Coordinates of C-alpha atoms in Angstrom, one line a residue:
L187 CA -11.4 -0.5 10.9
A188 CA -8.5 0.2 8.5
V189 CA -6.1 0.4 11.5
I190 CA -7.4 -2.9 12.8
I191 CA -7.0 -4.6 9.4
A192 CA -3.5 -3.2 9.1
A193 CA -2.4 -4.1 12.7
L194 CA -4.0 -7.5 12.9
P195 CA -1.4 -9.4 11.0
L196 CA 1.4 -7.8 13.0
M197 CA -0.3 -8.8 16.3
I198 CA -1.0 -12.4 15.1
N199 CA 2.6 -13.0 13.8
P200 CA 4.9 -10.3 15.1
H201 CA 8.2 -12.1 14.0
A202 CA 7.2 -12.6 10.4
E203 CA 9.0 -10.9 7.5
Y204 CA 6.5 -8.9 5.5
G205 CA 8.2 -8.2 2.2
G206 CA 7.0 -6.5 -0.9
A207 CA 6.1 -8.1 -4.3
D208 CA 9.2 -6.6 -5.9
S209 CA 11.6 -8.6 -3.8
Q210 CA 9.6 -11.8 -4.2
A211 CA 9.6 -11.3 -8.0
E212 CA 13.3 -10.6 -8.0
G213 CA 14.0 -13.8 -6.1
I214 CA 11.9 -15.9 -8.5
I215 CA 13.5 -14.3 -11.6
M216 CA 17.0 -15.0 -10.2
E217 CA 16.0 -18.5 -9.4
L218 CA 14.8 -19.2 -12.9
S219 CA 17.6 -17.3 -14.7
P220 CA 20.6 -17.0 -12.5
G221 CA 22.9 -15.4 -15.1
L222 CA 20.5 -12.6 -15.9
N223 CA 22.0 -9.1 -15.8
P224 CA 19.7 -6.1 -15.1
W225 CA 19.4 -3.6 -17.9
F226 CA 20.1 -0.6 -15.6
E227 CA 21.0 0.2 -12.1
P228 CA 19.1 2.7 -9.9
L229 CA 20.6 6.2 -9.8
W230 CA 20.2 6.4 -6.0
E231 CA 19.5 3.6 -3.5
P232 CA 17.7 4.6 -0.4
P233 CA 19.7 4.0 2.8
S234 CA 17.1 1.7 4.3
G235 CA 13.8 0.0 3.6
E236 CA 11.9 2.4 5.8
I237 CA 13.1 5.4 3.8
E238 CA 12.1 3.5 0.6
S239 CA 8.6 2.9 2.0
L240 CA 8.3 6.5 3.1
L241 CA 9.2 7.8 -0.4
F242 CA 6.7 5.3 -1.9
A243 CA 3.9 6.4 0.4
L244 CA 4.8 10.1 -0.2
Q245 CA 4.6 9.5 -4.0
A246 CA 1.2 7.9 -3.6
A247 CA -0.1 10.7 -1.4
I248 CA 1.1 13.4 -3.9
G249 CA -0.5 11.5 -6.7
A250 CA -3.8 11.1 -4.8
G251 CA -3.7 14.8 -4.0
F252 CA -3.4 15.7 -7.6
V253 CA -6.2 13.4 -8.7
C254 CA -8.6 14.6 -5.9
F255 CA -7.8 18.2 -6.6
Y256 CA -8.5 17.7 -10.3
L257 CA -11.8 15.9 -9.6
G258 CA -12.8 18.6 -7.2
Y259 CA -12.0 21.2 -9.8
L260 CA -14.2 19.5 -12.3
V261 CA -17.1 19.2 -9.9
G262 CA -16.8 22.8 -8.9
K263 CA -16.5 23.9 -12.5
K264 CA -19.7 22.0 -13.3
K265 CA -21.6 23.4 -10.4
G266 CA -20.4 26.9 -11.3
M267 CA -21.6 26.5 -14.8
G268 CA -25.0 25.2 -13.7
A269 CA -25.5 28.1 -11.3
G270 CA -24.4 30.7 -13.9
E271 CA -26.8 29.5 -16.6
G272 CA -29.9 30.9 -14.9
N273 CA -28.4 34.4 -14.8
V274 CA -27.8 34.7 -18.5
Q275 CA -30.0 37.3 -20.2
N276 CA -30.9 37.2 -23.9

């Protein structure tokens, strides 16, 4: 279902430009304040949009991995503590 939802817009309108919100926001800001100078420049600019998207997806996957690992650790710790309570002798 997720693949169909992702692929459907590409099949309906294959020649459309699907840009991100960052580029749209930048265009509106430059339209409203044409003399605005950015506060800083990026240290490194990816060579293409595909590389930029890949790095963003990799960052999201690593973050999700850490969150899921931590949640799994907490659940395992809670189950381990619950199982160990019955074996405690006074």
